[in-house]
GROMACS .gro file of C-alpha atoms in nm:
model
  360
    1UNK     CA    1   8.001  11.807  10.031
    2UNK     CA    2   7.911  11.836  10.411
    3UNK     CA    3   7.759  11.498  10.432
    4UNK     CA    4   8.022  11.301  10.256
    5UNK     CA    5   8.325  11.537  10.516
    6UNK     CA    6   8.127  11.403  10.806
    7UNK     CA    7   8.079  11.020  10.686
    8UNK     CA    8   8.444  11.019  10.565
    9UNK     CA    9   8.588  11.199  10.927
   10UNK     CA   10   8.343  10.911  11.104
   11UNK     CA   11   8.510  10.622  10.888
   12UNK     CA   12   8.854  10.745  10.917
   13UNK     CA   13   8.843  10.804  11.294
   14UNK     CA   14   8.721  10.491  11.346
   15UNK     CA   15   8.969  10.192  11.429
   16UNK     CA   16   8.936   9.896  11.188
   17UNK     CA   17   9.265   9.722  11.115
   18UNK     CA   18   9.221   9.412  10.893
   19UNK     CA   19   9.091   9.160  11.118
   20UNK     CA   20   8.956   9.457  11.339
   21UNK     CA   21   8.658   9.587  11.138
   22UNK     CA   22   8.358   9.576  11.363
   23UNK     CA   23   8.390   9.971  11.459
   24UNK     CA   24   8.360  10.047  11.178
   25UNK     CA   25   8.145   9.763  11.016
   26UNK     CA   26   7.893   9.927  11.269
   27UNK     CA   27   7.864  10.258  11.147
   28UNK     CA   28   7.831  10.145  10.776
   29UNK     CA   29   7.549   9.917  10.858
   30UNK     CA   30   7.339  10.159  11.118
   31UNK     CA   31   7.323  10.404  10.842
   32UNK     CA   32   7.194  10.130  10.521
   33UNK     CA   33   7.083   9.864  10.700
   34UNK     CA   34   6.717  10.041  10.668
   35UNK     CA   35   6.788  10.153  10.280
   36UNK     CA   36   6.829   9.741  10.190
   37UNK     CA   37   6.594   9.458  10.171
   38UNK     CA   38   6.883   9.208  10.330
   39UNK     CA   39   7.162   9.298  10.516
   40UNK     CA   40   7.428   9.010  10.632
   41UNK     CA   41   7.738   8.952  10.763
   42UNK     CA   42   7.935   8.670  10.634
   43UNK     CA   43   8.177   8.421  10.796
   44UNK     CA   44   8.499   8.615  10.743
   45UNK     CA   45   8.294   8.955  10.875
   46UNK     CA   46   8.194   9.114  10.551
   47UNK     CA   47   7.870   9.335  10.561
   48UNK     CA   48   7.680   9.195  10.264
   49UNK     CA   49   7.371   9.463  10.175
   50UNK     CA   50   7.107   9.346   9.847
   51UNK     CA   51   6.868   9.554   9.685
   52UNK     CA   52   6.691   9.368   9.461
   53UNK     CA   53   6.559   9.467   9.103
   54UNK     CA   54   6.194   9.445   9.065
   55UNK     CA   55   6.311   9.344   8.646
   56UNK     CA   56   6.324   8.941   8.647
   57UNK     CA   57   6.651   8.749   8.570
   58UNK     CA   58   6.866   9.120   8.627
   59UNK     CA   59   7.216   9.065   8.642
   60UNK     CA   60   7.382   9.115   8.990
   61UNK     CA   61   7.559   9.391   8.993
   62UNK     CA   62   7.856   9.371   9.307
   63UNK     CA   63   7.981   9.714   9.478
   64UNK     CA   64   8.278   9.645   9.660
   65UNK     CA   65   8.459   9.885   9.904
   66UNK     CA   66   8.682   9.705  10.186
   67UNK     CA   67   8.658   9.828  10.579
   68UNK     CA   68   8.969   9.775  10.665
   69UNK     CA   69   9.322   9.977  10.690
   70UNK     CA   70   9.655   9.887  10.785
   71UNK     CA   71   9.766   9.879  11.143
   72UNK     CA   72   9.959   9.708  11.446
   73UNK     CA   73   9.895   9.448  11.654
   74UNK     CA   74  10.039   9.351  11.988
   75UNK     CA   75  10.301   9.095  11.986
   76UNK     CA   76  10.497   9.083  12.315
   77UNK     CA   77  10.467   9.236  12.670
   78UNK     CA   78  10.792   9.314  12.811
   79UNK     CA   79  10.775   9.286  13.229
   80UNK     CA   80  10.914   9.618  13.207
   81UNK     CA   81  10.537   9.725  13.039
   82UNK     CA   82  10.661   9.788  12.680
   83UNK     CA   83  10.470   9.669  12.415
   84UNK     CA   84  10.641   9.523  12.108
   85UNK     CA   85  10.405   9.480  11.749
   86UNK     CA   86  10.370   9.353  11.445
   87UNK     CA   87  10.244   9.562  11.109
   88UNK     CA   88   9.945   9.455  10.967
   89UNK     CA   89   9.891   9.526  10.604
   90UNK     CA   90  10.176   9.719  10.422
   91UNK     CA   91  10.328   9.951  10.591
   92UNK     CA   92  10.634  10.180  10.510
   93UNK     CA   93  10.872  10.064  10.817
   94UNK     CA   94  11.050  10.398  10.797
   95UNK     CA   95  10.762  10.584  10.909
   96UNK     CA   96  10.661  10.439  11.228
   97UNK     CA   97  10.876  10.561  11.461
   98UNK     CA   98  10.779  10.832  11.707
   99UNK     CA   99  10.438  10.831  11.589
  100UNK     CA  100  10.105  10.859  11.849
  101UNK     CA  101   9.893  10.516  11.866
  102UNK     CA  102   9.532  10.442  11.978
  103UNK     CA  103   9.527  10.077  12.129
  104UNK     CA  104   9.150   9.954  12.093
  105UNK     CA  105   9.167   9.611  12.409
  106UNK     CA  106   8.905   9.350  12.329
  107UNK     CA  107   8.611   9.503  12.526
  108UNK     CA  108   8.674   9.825  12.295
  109UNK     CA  109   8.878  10.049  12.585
  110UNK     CA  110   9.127  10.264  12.382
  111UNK     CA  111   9.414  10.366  12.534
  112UNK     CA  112   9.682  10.635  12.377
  113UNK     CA  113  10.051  10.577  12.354
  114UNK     CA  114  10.372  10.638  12.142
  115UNK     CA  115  10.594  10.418  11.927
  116UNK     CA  116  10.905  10.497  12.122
  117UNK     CA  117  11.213  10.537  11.929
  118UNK     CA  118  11.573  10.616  12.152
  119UNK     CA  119  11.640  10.984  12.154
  120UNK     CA  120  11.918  11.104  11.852
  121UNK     CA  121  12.181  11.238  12.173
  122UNK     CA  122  12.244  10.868  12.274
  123UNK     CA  123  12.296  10.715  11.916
  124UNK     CA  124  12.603  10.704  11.732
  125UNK     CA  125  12.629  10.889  11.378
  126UNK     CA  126  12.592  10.567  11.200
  127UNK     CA  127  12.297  10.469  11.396
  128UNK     CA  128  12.102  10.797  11.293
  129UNK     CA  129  12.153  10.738  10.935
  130UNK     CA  130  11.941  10.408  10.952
  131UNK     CA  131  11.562  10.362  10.972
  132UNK     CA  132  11.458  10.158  11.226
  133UNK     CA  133  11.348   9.778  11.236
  134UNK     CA  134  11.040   9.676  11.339
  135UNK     CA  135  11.182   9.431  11.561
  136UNK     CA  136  11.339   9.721  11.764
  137UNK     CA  137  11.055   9.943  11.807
  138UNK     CA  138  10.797   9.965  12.046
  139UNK     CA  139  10.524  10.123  12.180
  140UNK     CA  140  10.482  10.301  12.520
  141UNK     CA  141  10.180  10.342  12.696
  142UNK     CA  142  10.299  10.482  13.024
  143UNK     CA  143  10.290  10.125  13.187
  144UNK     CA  144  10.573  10.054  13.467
  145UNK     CA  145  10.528   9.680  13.409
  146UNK     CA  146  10.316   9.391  13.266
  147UNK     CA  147  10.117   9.375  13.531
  148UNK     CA  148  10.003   9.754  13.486
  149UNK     CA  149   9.944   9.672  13.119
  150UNK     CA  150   9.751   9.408  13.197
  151UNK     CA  151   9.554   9.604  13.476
  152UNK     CA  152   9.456   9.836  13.154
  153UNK     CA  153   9.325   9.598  13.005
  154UNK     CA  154   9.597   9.551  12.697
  155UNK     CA  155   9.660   9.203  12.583
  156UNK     CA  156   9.869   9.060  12.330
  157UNK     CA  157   9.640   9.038  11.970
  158UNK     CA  158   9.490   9.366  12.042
  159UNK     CA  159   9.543   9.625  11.785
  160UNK     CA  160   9.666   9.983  11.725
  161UNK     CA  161   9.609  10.235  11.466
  162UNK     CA  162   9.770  10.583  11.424
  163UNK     CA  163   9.612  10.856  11.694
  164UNK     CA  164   9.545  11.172  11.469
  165UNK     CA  165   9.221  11.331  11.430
  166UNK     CA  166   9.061  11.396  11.096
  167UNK     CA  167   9.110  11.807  10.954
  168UNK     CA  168   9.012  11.991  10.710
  169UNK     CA  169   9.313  12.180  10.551
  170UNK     CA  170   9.081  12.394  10.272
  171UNK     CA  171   8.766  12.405  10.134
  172UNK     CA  172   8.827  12.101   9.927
  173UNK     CA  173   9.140  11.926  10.118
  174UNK     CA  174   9.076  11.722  10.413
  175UNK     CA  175   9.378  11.464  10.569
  176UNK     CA  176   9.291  11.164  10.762
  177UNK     CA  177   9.427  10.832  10.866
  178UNK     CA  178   9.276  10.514  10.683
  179UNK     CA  179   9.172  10.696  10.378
  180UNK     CA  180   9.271  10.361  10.203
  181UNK     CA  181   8.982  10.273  10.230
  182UNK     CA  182   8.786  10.494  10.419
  183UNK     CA  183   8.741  10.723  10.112
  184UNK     CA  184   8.582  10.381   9.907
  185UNK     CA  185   8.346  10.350  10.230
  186UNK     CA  186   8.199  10.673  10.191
  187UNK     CA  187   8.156  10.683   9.794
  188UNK     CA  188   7.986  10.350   9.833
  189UNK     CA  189   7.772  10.496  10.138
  190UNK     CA  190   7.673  10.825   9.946
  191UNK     CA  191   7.604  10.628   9.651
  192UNK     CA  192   7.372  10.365   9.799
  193UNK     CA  193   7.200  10.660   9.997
  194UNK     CA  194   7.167  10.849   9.645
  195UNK     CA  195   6.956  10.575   9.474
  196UNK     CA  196   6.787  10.416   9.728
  197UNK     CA  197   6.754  10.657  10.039
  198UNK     CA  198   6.453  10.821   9.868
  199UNK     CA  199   6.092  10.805   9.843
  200UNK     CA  200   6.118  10.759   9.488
  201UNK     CA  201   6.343  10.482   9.386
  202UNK     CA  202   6.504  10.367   9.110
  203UNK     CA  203   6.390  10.042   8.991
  204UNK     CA  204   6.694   9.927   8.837
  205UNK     CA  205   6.804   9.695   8.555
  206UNK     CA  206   7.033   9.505   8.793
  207UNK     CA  207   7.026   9.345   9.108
  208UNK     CA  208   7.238   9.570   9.311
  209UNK     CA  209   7.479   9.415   9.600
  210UNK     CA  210   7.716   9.626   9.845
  211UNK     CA  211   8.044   9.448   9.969
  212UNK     CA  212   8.180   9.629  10.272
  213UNK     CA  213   8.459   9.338  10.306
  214UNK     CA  214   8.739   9.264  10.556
  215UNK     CA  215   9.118   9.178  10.514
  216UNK     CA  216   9.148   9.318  10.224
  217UNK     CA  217   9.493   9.504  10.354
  218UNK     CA  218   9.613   9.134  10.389
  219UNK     CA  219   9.533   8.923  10.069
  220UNK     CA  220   9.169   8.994   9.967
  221UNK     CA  221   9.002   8.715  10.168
  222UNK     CA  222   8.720   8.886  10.250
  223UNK     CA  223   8.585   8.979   9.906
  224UNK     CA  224   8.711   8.638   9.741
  225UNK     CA  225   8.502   8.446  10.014
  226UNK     CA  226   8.197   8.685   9.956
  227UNK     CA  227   8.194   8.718   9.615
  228UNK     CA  228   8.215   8.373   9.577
  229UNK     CA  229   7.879   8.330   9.761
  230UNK     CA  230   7.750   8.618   9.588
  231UNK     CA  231   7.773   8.478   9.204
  232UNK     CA  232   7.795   8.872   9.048
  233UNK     CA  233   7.757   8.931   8.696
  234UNK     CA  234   7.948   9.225   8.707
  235UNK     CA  235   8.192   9.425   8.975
  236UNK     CA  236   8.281   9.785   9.058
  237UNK     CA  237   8.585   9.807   9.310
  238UNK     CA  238   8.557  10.170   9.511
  239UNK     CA  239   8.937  10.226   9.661
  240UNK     CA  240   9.140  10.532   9.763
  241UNK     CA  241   9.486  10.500   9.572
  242UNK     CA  242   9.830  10.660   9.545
  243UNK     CA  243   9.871  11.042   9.432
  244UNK     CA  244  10.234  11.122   9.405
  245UNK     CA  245  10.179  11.415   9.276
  246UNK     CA  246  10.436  11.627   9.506
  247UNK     CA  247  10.777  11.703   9.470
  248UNK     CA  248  11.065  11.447   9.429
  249UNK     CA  249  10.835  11.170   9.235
  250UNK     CA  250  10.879  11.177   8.817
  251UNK     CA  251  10.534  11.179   8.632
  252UNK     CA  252  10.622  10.833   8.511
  253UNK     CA  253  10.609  10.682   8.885
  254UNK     CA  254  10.249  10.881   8.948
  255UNK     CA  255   9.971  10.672   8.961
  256UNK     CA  256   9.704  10.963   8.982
  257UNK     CA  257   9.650  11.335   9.055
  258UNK     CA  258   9.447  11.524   9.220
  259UNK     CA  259   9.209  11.742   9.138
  260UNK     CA  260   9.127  11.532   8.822
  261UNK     CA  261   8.854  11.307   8.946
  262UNK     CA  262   8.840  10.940   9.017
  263UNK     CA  263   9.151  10.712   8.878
  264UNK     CA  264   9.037  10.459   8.643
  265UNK     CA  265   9.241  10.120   8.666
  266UNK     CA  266   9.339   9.961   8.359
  267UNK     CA  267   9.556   9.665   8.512
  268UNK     CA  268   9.825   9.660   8.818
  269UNK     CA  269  10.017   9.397   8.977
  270UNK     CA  270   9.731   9.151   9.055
  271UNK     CA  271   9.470   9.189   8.799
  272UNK     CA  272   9.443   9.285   8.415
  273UNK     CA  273   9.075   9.423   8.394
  274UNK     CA  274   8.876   9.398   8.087
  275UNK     CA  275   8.990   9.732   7.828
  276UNK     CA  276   8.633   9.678   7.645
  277UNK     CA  277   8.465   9.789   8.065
  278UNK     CA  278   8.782  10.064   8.126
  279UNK     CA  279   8.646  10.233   7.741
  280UNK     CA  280   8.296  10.205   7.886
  281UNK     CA  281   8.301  10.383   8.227
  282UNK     CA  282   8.550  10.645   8.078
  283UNK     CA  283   8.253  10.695   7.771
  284UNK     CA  284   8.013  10.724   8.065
  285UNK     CA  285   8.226  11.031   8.228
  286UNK     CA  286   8.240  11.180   7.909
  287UNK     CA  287   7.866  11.171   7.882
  288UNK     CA  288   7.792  11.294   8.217
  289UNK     CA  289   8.110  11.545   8.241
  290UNK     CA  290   8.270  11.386   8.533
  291UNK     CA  291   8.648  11.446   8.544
  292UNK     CA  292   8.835  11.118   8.510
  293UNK     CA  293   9.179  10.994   8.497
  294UNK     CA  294   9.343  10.624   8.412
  295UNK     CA  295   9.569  10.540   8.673
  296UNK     CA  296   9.919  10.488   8.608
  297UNK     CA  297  10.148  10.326   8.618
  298UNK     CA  298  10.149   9.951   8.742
  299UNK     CA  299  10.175   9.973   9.069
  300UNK     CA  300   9.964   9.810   9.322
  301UNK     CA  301   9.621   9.596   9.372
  302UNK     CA  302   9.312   9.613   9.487
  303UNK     CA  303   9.011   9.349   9.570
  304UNK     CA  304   8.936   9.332   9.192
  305UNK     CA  305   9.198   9.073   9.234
  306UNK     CA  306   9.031   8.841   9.410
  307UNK     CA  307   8.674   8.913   9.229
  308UNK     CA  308   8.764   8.903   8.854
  309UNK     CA  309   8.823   8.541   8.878
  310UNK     CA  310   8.520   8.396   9.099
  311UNK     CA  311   8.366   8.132   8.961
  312UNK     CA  312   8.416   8.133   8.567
  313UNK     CA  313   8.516   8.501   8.610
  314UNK     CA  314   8.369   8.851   8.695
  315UNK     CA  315   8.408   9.139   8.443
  316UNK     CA  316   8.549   9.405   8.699
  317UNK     CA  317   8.619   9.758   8.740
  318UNK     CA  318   8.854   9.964   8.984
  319UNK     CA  319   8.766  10.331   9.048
  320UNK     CA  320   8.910  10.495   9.315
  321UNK     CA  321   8.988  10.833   9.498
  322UNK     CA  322   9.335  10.975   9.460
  323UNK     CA  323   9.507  10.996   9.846
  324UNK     CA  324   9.878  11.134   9.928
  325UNK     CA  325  10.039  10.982  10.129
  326UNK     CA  326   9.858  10.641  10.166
  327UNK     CA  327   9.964  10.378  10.414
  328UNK     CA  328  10.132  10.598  10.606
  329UNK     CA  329   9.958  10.741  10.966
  330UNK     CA  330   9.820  11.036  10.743
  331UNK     CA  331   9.643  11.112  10.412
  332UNK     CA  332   9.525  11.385  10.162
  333UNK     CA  333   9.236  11.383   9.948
  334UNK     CA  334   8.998  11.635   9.803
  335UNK     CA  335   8.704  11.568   9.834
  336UNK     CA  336   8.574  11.678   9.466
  337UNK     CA  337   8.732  11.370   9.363
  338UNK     CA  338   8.572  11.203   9.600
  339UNK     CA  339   8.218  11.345   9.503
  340UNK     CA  340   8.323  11.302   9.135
  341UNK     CA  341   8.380  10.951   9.189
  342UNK     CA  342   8.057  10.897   9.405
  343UNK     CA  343   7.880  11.054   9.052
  344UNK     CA  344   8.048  10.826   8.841
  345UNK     CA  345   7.976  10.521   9.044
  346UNK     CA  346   7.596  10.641   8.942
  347UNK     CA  347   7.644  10.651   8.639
  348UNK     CA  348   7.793  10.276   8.604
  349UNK     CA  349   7.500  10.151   8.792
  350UNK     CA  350   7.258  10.285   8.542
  351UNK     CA  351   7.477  10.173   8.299
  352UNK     CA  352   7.631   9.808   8.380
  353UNK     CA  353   7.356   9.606   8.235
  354UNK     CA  354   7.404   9.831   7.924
  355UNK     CA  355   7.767   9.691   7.891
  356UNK     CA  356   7.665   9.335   7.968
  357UNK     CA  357   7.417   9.325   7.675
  358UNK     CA  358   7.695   9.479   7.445
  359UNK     CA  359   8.031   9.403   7.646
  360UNK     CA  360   8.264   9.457   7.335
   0.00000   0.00000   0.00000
């Protein structure tokens, strides 16, 4: 599992709100731009990666994993040299306050501050028993006025992430910021580096593309615009997705556990996804004796969204890691589930042009 802890601490370290993704854009494409035959970026700053089948008229078989999280981005600058923000992406508002932030200026500088909050001794008892609006909040960088702020370098439409370093809590639990969708990054990074980082490679029944897309954290435009130019066949979504499997949350409101391998999505609130390809990839973890799970229940949506109905539509699948705590400045995975997932994104390669030829 060491290679897929350091890729995934890399990824989530690195500061990529939608919009934002060139960090870590970067590191995806220094490590596969040699593994493909074309690597691209598109208009709306999608890393497009091919590797071509040498089997003529093979079905093109997308990968899809988006590079970007949820964040802030700098609104106002008060001539006092407080910064006010907007969320990017959707965050829990209650959370925010009081948290450490990472501003990233346009030439890359990043500068730390806090989301400053008033202190509980000066509120009344009515005030404490309300979260706080974004409106209201605000983040501190140790600036005595707008000209200091601008002196560092901070403009308005630069963007912040939460300042937290990646840990390892066990053997097999690590916590991170971004892990929606850093964990997809890596499973679609260790699985592109499993079949084609070789001396030996597969020649495969399908023509194999990788989608590392952007703004998916605000609508799915970058897959829907890449896709569209792509033309796939078939889709696999890699994601990291809610585990609420803690205290205080019924089994009925859980979308997945962990410890029981990569969550399977049958439909959520922006795409119904074919049962005939769900039957399929859960028959191929059965045959390979990966763990898997169907995730549950209808909460949520991913890039499959925007994919499934490209064109004349795009028979899609959603697998993704199970993360506490997502969309929120911190998240939990393990990372068997992550390297369970990475093995049954394998096996659906070897196996998509299988389902294509008998999809029912």
């Amino acid at each position: 599992m060491s290679d897929s802890f350091d890729l995934l601490k890399s990824l989530s370290e690195a500061h990529g709100v939608s919009g934002y993704e060139d960090a870590v854009r970067q590191l995806v494409a220094d490590r596969l731009s040699p593994l493909a035959a074309e690597t691209h970026v598109d208009a709306l700053g999608s890393l497009i990666l091919r590797f071509p089948s040498e089997s003529p008229d093979a079905p093109v078989l997308l990968l899809d994993a988006h590079l970007d999280e949820i964040g802030l981005v700098i609104s106002y600058i008060e001539p006092n040299g407080f910064l006010r923000f907007t969320t990017v992406g959707g965050w829990d508002e209650r959370v925010l306050p009081a948290h450490a932030v990472d501003v990233r200026t346009e030439d890359g500088k990043v500068l730390r501050g806090v989301i400053g909050t008033p202190p509980p001794h000066i509120l009344k008892q009515e005030e404490r028993n309300k979260p706080f609006q974004v409106e209201n909040l605000f983040i501190d960088v140790g600036a005595r006025s707008a000209d200091e702020v601008a002196a560092m370098g901070i403009r308005v439409g630069d963007s912040a992430v939460p300042s937290y370093p990646f840990a390892q809590l066990n053997d097999d639990a690590v916590m991170g910021k971004a892990l929606d969708n850093r964990a997809g990054c890596t499973v679609l990074v260790r699985l592109l580096e499993d079949l084609f980082g070789g001396n030996n490679q597969p020649n495969l029944p399908v023509n194999v593309v990788a989608l590392f897309s952007t703004f998916e954290e605000t609508g799915g435009r970058g897959a829907q615009a890449a896709s569209y130019a792509i033309d796939p066949d078939i889709a696999m979504v890699f994601e990291g997705t809610v585990a609420a499997d803690c205290p205080g949350v019924p089994a009925a409101r859980n979308p997945s556990k962990q410890g029981k391998g990569p969550a399977i999505t049958l439909m959520d609130r922006t795409a119904h996804l074919p049962r005939s390809l769900v039957r399929f990839i859960e028959g191929l973890a059965v045959m390979a004796d990966i763990p898997c799970q169907l995730k549950t229940p209808i909460f949520g949506g991913t890039n499959a969204a925007r994919i499934h109905m490209v064109r004349a539509g795009v028979p899609t699948a959603v697998v993704s890691v199970p993360c506490r705590y997502i969309h929120g400045p911190h998240s939990i995975l393990r990372l068997s589930d992550l390297e369970h997932t990475i093995a049954l994104g394998r096996e659906f390669v070897l196996g998509a042009a299988d389902y294509l030829h008998h999809p029912a």
